[in-house]
Short mmCIF file of C-alpha atoms in Angstrom, two decimals:
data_model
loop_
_atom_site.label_atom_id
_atom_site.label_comp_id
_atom_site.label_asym_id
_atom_site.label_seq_id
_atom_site.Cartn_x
_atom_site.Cartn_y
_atom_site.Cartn_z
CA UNK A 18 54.49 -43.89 -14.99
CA UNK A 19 55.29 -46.91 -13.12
CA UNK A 20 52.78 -49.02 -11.31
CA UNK A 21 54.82 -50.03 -8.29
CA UNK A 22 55.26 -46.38 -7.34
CA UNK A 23 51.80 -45.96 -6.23
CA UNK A 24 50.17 -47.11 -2.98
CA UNK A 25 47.43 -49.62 -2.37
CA UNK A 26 44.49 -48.80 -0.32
CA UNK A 27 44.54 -50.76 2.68
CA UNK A 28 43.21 -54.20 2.64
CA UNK A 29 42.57 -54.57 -1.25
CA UNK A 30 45.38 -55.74 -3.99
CA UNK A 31 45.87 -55.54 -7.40
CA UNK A 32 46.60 -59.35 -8.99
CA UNK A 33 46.44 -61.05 -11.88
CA UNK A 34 42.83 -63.04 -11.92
CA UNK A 35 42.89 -66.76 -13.64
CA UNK A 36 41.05 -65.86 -16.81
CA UNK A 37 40.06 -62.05 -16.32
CA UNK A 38 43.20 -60.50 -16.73
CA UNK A 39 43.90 -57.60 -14.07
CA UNK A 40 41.25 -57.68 -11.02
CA UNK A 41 41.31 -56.57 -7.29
CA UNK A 42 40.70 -58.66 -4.42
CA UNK A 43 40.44 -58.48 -0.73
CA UNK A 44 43.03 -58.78 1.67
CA UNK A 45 40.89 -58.52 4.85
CA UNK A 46 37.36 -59.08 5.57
CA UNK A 47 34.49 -56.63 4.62
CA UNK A 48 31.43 -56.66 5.99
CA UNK A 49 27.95 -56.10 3.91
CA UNK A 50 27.47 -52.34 3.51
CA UNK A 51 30.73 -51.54 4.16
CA UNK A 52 33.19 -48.86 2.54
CA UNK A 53 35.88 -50.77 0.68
CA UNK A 54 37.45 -47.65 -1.37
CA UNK A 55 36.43 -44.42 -2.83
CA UNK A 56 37.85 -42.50 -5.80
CA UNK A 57 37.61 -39.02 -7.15
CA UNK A 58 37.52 -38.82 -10.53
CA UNK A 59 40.21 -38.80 -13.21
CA UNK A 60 38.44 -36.45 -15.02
CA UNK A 61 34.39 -35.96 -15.53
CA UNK A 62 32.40 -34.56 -17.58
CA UNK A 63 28.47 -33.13 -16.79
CA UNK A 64 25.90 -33.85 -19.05
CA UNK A 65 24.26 -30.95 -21.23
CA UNK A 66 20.76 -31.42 -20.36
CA UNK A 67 21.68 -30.75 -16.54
CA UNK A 68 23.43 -27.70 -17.02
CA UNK A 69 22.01 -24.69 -14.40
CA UNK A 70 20.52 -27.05 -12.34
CA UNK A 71 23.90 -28.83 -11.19
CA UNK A 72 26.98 -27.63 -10.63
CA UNK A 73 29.99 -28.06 -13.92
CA UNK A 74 32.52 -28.51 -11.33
CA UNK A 75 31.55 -30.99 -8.63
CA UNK A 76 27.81 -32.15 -10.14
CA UNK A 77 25.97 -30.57 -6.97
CA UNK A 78 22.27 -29.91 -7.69
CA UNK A 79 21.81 -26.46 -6.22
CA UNK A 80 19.15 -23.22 -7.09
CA UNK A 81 21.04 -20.31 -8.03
CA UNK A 82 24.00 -21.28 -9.85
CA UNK A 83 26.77 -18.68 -10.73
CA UNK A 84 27.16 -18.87 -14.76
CA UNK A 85 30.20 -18.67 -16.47
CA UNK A 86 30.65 -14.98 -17.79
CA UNK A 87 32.64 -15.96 -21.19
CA UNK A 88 30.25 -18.72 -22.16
CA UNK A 89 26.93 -18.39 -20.17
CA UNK A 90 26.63 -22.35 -20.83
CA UNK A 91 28.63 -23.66 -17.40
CA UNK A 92 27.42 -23.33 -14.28
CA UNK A 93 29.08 -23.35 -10.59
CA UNK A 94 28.69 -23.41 -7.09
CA UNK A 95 30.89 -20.59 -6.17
CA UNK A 96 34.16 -19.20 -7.23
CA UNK A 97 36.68 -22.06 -6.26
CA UNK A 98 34.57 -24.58 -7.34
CA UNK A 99 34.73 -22.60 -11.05
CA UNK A 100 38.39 -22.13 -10.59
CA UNK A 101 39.40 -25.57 -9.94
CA UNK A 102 37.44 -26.60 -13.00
CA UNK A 103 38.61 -23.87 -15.20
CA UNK A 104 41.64 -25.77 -16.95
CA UNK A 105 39.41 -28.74 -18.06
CA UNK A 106 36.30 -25.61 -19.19
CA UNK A 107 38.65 -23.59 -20.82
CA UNK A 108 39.19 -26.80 -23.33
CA UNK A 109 35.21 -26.08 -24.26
CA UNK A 110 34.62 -22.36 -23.44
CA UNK A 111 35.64 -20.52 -26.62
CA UNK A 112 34.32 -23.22 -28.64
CA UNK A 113 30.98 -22.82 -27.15
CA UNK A 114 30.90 -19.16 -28.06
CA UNK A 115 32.16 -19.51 -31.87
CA UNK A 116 30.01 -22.71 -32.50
CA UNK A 117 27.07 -21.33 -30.67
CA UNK A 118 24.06 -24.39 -30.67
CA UNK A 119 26.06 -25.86 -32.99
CA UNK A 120 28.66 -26.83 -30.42
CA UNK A 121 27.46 -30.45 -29.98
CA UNK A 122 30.85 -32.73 -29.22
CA UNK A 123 29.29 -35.99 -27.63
CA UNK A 124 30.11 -36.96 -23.93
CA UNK A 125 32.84 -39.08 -25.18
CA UNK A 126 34.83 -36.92 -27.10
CA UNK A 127 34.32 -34.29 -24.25
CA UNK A 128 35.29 -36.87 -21.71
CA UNK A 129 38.39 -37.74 -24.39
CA UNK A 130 39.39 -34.41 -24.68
CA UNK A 131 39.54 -33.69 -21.05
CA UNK A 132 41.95 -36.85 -20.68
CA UNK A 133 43.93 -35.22 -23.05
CA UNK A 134 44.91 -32.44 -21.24
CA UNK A 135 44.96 -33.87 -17.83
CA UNK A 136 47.93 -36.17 -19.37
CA UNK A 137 49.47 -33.04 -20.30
CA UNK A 138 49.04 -31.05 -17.36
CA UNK A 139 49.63 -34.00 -14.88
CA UNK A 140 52.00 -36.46 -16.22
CA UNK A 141 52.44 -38.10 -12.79
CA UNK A 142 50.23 -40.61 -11.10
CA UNK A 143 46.61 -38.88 -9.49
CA UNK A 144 44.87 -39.94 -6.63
CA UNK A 145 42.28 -41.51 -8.71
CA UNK A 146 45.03 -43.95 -10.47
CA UNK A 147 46.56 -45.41 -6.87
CA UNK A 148 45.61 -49.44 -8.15
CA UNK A 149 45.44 -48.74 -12.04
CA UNK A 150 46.59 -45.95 -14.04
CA UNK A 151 44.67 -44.67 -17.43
CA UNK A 152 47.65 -45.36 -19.41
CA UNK A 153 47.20 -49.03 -18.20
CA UNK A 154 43.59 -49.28 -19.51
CA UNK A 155 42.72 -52.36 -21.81
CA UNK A 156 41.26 -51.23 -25.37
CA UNK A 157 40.45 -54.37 -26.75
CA UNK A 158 41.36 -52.60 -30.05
CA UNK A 159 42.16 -56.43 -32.08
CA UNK A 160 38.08 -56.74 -31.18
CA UNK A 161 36.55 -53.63 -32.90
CA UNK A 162 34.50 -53.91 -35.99
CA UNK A 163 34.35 -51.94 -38.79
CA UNK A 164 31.62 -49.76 -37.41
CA UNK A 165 33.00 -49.10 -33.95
CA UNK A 166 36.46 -48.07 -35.96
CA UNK A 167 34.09 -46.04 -37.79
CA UNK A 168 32.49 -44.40 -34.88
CA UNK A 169 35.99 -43.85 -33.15
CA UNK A 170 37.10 -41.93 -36.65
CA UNK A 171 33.89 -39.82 -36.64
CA UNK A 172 34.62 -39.11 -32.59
CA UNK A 173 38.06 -38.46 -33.51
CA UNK A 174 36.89 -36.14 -36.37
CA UNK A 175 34.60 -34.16 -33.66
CA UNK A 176 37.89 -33.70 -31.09
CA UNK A 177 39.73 -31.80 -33.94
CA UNK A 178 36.66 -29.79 -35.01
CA UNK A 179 35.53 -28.82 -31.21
CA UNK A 180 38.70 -28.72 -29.73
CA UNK A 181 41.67 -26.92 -31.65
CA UNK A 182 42.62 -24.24 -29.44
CA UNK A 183 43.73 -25.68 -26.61
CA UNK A 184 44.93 -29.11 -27.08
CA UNK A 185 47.96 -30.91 -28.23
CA UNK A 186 47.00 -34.04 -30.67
CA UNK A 187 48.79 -37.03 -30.75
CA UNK A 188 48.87 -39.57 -33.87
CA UNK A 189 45.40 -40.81 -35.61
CA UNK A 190 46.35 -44.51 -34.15
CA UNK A 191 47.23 -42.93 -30.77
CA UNK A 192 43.62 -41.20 -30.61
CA UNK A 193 41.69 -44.59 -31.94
CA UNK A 194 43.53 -46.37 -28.71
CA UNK A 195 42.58 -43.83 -26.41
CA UNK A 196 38.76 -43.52 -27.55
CA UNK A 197 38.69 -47.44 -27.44
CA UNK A 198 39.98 -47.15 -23.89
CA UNK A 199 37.25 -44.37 -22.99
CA UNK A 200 34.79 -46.52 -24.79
CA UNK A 201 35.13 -49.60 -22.67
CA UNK A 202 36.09 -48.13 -18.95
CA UNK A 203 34.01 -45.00 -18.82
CA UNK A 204 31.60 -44.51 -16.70
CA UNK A 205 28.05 -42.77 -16.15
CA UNK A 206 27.39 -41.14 -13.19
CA UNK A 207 23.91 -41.22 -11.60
CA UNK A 208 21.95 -39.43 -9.14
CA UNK A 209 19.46 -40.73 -6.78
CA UNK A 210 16.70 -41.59 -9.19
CA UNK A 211 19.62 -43.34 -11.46
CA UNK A 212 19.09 -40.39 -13.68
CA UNK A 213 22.04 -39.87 -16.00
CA UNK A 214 24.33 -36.58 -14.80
CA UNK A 215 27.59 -37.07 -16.88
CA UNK A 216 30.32 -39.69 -17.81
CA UNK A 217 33.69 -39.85 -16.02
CA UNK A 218 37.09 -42.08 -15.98
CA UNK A 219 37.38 -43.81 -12.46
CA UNK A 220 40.27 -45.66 -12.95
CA UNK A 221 41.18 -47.33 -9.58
CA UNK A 222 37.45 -48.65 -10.23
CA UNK A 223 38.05 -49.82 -14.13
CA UNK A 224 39.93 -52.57 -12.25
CA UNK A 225 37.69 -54.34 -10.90
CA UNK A 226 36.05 -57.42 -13.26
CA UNK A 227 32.65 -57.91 -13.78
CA UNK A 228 30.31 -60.61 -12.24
CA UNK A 229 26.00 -60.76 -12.86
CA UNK A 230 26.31 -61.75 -9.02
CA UNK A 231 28.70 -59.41 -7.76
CA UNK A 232 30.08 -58.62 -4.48
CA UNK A 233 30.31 -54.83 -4.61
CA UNK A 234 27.87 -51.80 -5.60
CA UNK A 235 29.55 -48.54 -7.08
CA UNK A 236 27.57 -45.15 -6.30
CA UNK A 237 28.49 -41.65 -6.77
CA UNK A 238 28.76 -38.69 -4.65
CA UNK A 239 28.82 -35.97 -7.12
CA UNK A 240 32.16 -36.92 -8.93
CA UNK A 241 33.33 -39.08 -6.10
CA UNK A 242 33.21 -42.60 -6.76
CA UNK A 243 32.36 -45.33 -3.76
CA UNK A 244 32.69 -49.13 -4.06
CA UNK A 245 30.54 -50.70 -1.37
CA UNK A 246 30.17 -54.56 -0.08
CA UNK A 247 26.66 -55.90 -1.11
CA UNK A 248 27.65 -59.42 0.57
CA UNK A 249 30.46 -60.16 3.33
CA UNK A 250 33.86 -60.47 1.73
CA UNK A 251 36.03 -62.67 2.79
CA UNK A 252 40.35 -61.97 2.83
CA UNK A 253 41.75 -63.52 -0.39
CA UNK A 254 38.73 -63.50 -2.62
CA UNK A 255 38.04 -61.40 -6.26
CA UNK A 256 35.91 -57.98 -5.78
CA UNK A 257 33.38 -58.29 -8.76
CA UNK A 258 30.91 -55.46 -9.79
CA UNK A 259 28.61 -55.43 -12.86
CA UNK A 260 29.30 -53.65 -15.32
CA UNK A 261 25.44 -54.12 -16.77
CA UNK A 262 21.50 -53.90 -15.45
CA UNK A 263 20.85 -56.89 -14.25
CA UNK A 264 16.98 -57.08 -14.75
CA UNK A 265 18.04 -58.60 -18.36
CA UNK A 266 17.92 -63.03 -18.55
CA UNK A 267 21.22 -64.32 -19.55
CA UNK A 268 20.96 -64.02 -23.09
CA UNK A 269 20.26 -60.35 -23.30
CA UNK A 270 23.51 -59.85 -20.14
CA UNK A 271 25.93 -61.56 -22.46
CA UNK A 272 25.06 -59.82 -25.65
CA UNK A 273 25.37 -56.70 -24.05
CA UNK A 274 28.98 -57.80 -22.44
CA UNK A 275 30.71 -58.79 -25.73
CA UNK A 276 29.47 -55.92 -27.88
CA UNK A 277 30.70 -53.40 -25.11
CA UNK A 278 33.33 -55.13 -23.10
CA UNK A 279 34.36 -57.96 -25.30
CA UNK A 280 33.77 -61.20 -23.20
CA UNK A 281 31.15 -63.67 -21.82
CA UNK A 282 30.23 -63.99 -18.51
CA UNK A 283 30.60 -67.28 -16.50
CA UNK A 284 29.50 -66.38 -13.15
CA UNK A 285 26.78 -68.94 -11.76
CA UNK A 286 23.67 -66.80 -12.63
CA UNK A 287 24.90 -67.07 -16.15
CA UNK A 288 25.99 -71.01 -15.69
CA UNK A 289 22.40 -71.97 -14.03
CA UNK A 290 20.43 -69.60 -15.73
CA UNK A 291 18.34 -70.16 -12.56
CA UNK A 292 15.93 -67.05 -13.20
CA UNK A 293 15.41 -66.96 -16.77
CA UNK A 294 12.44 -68.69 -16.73
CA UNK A 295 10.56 -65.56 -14.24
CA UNK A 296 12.10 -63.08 -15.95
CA UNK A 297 10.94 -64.12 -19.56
CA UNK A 298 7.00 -65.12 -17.96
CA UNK A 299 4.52 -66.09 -20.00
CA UNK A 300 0.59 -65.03 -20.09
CA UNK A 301 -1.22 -67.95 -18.63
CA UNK A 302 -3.70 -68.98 -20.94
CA UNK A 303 -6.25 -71.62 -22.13
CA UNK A 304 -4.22 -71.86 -25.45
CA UNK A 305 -0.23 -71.52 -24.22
CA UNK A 306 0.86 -69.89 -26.83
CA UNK A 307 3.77 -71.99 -29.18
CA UNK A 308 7.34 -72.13 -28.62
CA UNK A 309 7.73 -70.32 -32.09
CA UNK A 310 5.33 -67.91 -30.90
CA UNK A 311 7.21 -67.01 -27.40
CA UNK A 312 10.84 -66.51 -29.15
CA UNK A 313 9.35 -64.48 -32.05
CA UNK A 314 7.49 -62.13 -29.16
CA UNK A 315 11.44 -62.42 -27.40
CA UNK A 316 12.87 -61.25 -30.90
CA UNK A 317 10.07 -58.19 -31.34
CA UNK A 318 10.85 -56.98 -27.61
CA UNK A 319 14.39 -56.85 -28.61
CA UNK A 320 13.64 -54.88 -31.53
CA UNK A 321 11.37 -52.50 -30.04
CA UNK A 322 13.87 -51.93 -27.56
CA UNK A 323 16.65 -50.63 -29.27
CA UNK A 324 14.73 -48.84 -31.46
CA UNK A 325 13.33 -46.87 -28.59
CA UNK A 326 16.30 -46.54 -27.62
CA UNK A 327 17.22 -44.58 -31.29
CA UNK A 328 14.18 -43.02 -30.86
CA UNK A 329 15.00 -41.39 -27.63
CA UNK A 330 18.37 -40.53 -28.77
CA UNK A 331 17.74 -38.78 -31.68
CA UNK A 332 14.61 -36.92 -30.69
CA UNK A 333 13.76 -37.26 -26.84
CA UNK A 334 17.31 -36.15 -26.28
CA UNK A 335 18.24 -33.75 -29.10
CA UNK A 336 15.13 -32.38 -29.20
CA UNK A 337 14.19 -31.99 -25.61
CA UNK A 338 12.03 -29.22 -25.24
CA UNK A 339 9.14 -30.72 -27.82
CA UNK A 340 6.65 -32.08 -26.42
CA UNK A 341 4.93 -33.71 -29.47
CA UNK A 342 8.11 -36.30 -29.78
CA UNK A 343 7.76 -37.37 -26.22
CA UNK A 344 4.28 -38.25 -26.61
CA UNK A 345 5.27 -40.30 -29.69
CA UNK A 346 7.97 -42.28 -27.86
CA UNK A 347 4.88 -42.51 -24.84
CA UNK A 348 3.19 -44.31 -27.97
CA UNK A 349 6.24 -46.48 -28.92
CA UNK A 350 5.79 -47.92 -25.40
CA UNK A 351 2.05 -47.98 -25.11
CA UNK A 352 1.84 -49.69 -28.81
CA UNK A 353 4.61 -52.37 -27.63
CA UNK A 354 3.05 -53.36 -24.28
CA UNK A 355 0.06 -53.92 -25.80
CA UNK A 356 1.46 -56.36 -28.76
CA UNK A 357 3.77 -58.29 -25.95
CA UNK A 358 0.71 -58.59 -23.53
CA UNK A 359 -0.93 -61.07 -25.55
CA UNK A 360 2.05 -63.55 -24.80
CA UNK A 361 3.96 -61.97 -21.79
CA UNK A 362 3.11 -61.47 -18.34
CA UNK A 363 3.49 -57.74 -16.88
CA UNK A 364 6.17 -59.72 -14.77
CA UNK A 365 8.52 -60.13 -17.62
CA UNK A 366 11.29 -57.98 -17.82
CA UNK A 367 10.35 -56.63 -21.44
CA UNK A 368 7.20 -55.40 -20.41
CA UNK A 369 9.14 -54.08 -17.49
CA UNK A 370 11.70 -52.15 -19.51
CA UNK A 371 8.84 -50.49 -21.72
CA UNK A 372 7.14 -49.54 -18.92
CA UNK A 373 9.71 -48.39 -17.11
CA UNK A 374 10.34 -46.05 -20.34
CA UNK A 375 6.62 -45.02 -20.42
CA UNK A 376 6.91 -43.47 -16.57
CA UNK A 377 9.91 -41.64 -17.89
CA UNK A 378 7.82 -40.57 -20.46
CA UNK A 379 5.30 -39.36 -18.19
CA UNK A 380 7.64 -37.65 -15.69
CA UNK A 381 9.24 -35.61 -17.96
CA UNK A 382 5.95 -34.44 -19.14
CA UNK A 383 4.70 -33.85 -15.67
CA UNK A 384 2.12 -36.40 -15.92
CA UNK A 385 2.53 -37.79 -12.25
CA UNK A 386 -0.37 -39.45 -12.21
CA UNK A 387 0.51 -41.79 -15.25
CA UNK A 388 3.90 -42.50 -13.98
CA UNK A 389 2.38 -42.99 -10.71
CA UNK A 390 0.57 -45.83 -12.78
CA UNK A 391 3.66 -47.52 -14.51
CA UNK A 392 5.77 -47.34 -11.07
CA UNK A 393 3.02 -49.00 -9.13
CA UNK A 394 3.62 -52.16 -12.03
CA UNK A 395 6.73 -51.73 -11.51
CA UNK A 396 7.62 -52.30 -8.36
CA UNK A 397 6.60 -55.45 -7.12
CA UNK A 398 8.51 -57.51 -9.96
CA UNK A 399 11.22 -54.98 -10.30
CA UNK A 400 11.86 -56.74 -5.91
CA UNK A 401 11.95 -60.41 -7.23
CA UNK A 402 14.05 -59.94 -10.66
CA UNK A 403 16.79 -57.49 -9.32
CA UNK A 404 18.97 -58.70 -5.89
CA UNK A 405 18.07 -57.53 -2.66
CA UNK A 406 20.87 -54.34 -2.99
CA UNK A 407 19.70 -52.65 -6.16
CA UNK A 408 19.92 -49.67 -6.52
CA UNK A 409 16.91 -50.28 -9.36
CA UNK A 410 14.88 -51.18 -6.07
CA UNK A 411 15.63 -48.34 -4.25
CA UNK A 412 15.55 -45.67 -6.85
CA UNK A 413 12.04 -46.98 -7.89
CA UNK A 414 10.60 -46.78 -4.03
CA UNK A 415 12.01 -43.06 -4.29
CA UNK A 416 10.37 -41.94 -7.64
CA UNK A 417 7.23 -43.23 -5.80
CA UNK A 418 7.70 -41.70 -2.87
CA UNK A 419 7.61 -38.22 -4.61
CA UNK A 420 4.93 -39.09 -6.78
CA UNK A 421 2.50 -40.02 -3.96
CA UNK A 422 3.60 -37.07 -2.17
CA UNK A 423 3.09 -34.63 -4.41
CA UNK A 424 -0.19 -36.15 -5.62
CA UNK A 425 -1.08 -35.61 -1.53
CA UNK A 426 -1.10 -38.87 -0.93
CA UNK A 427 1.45 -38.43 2.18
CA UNK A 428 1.06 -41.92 3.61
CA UNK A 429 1.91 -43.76 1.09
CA UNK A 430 4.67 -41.36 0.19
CA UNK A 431 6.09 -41.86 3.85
CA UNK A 432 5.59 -45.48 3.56
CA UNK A 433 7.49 -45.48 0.12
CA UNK A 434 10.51 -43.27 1.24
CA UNK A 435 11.17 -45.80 4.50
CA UNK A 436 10.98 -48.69 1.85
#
């Protein structure tokens, strides 16, 4: 598969960036909001929880899905849209209907096993692979720890046991570079609401290098990938993205970077470390509270994150349909916003991130008015910590939007959706 046989989109190069490795940069100007590439996926996967309301084949939401009549578990628009997924479904059908509910590969090994095939059924160069093929992607393999390698053996463990029938293996080392790959240039696609639909391998989009202050957004049209300018771009310079929330001070950005992607970032947010200071604010109070005080609250927030995060995992996720364990996560969140608002301002991006958790909370337990509650925090501070572009913005004035709405409150809803 050789690089130089596939064509560049117009205006954009592949080159070798001074201390990044492999990145893309412009060869013409781009103006702010415009197109500078789209790309279909490699292969995607859709997420189990959004099975029969979107569509396995090209992640449409739609009402009346056709089902598939071997498994019942995979849903589709029509016929062609069930045919053209067929040779990556047929990888999971008969699994699905000898394991039963105890089919339960993560999206990963899924998304792996996909690849898989699609190397063997298309051993040419895709559409998707015109500025960077898969085969190309970095692994960063020399990095891992002992319990990512462990993780990747468990993963690889769940590809043999899920998927026997219909794929060809290659070597134990083979698999550990390929789920290293996956692991650090897949993808999660969103919808409108930044609501998780599935993971997928873009890989004309895996080129581009990651900047806190970048110059492009990526969104998603069901698997169709779209890299848009968020500033102008001018011919000869680097397209960035972020590969990371921004709401997060430096700190948190960076420790997020090396334990998924292996590096530091040195763009001039995380140089200046200009906004730390609002997003970590402090209660302001006749006392102040210490130093010591402030970075032990900082070390609890941290905590309590990730292990909301567990939490979630383990029973908001795999345990979906009871209700009792989502009003014990809305506790997790209540409990910590009350412990960090004797030091932190509802400004601070902490507080922020819990209650943004809390109105997830509520949504998924139809409690509109109580995520009506947390948005309406949300909002204002959510506009001065993320840039002007985010999609964190936008997505936020939509979630409130339908909340006012369907609480009859159409004027504010209105107002909202234009926002």
């Amino acid at each position: 598969m050789r690089s130089e046989a596939a064509p560049q989109p117009d205006g954009l190069e592949r080159f070798v960036s001074a201390g990044k490795g492999r990145g893309l940069r412009a060869r013409r100007r781009y103006a702010v909001g415009e197109l500078l590439f789209s790309c279909p996926a490699y292969t995607a996967v859709l997420t189990v929880s959004e099975r029969s309301s979107h569509c396995d084949g090209c992640f449409a939401r739609k009402e009346g899905l056709s089902k598939c009549g071997r498994c019942k578990q995979a849903f589709y628009c029509n016929v062609e849209c069930q045919k053209e997924d067929w040779p990556m479904h047929k990888l999971e059908c008969s699994a699905m209907c000898v394991f039963g509910q105890n089919w339960n590969p993560s999206e990963t090994v899924r998304l792996t096993a996909r690849i898989l095939a699609k190397q063997k059924t298309h051993p040419e160069r895709t559409q998707s692979e015109k500025l960077l093929a898969v085969k190309e992607f970095e692994s960063h393999l020399d990095k891992l720890d002992n319990e990512k390698r462990e993780l990747i053996q468990n993963d690889i463990a769940a590809l043999h046991r899920f998927y026997s029938k219909h794929l060809e293996y290659p070597d134990n080392a083979a698999l550990v570079v390929l789920f290293a790959q996956v692991n650090c240039n897949g993808f999660t696609i969103e919808d409108e609401e930044l609501s998780h639909l599935g993971s997928a391998i873009f890989p004309d989009v895996a080129l581009m290098n990651h900047s806190c202050c970048p110059n492009v957004i990526v969104t998603y049209k069901g698997t169709l990938a779209e890299v848009r300018a968020v500033r102008e771009i001018e011919p000869g310079e680097e397209v960035f993205t972020s590969y990371i929330d921004l709401l997060y001070p430096t700190e948190d950005r960076n420790d997020r970077l090396r334990d998924s992607y292996f590096f530091n970032c040195d763009c001039r947010e995380c140089v200046t470390k200009e906004k730390d200071k609002e997003k970590l604010e402090i209660r302001k109070l006749n006392d102040p509270p210490s130093a010591e005080t402030v970075r032990d609250m900082i070390k609890y927030a941290r905590n309590v994150i990730e292990e909301f995060r567990r939490a979630k995992h383990y029973k908001y996720i795999l345990c979906l349909t009871l209700t009792p364990l989502a009003c014990e996560l809305l506790e997790i969140c209540e409990l910590s916003l009350d412990k960090m608002g004797a030091v932190f301002e509802d400004s601070n991006v902490y507080m922020l991130h819990m209650m943004y958790q809390a109105m997830g909370v509520c949504l998924y337990t139809q409690d509109w008015e109580g995520a009506l509650r947390y948005g309406q925090k949300i909002i204002r501070p959510y506009s001065k910590h993320y840039p002007s572009y985010s999609l964190n913005v936008a997505s936020m004035w939509l979630k409130l939007g339908r909340l006012y709405v369907a609480l009859e409150n159409r004027t504010a809803g209105v107002k909202a959706l234009k926002k």
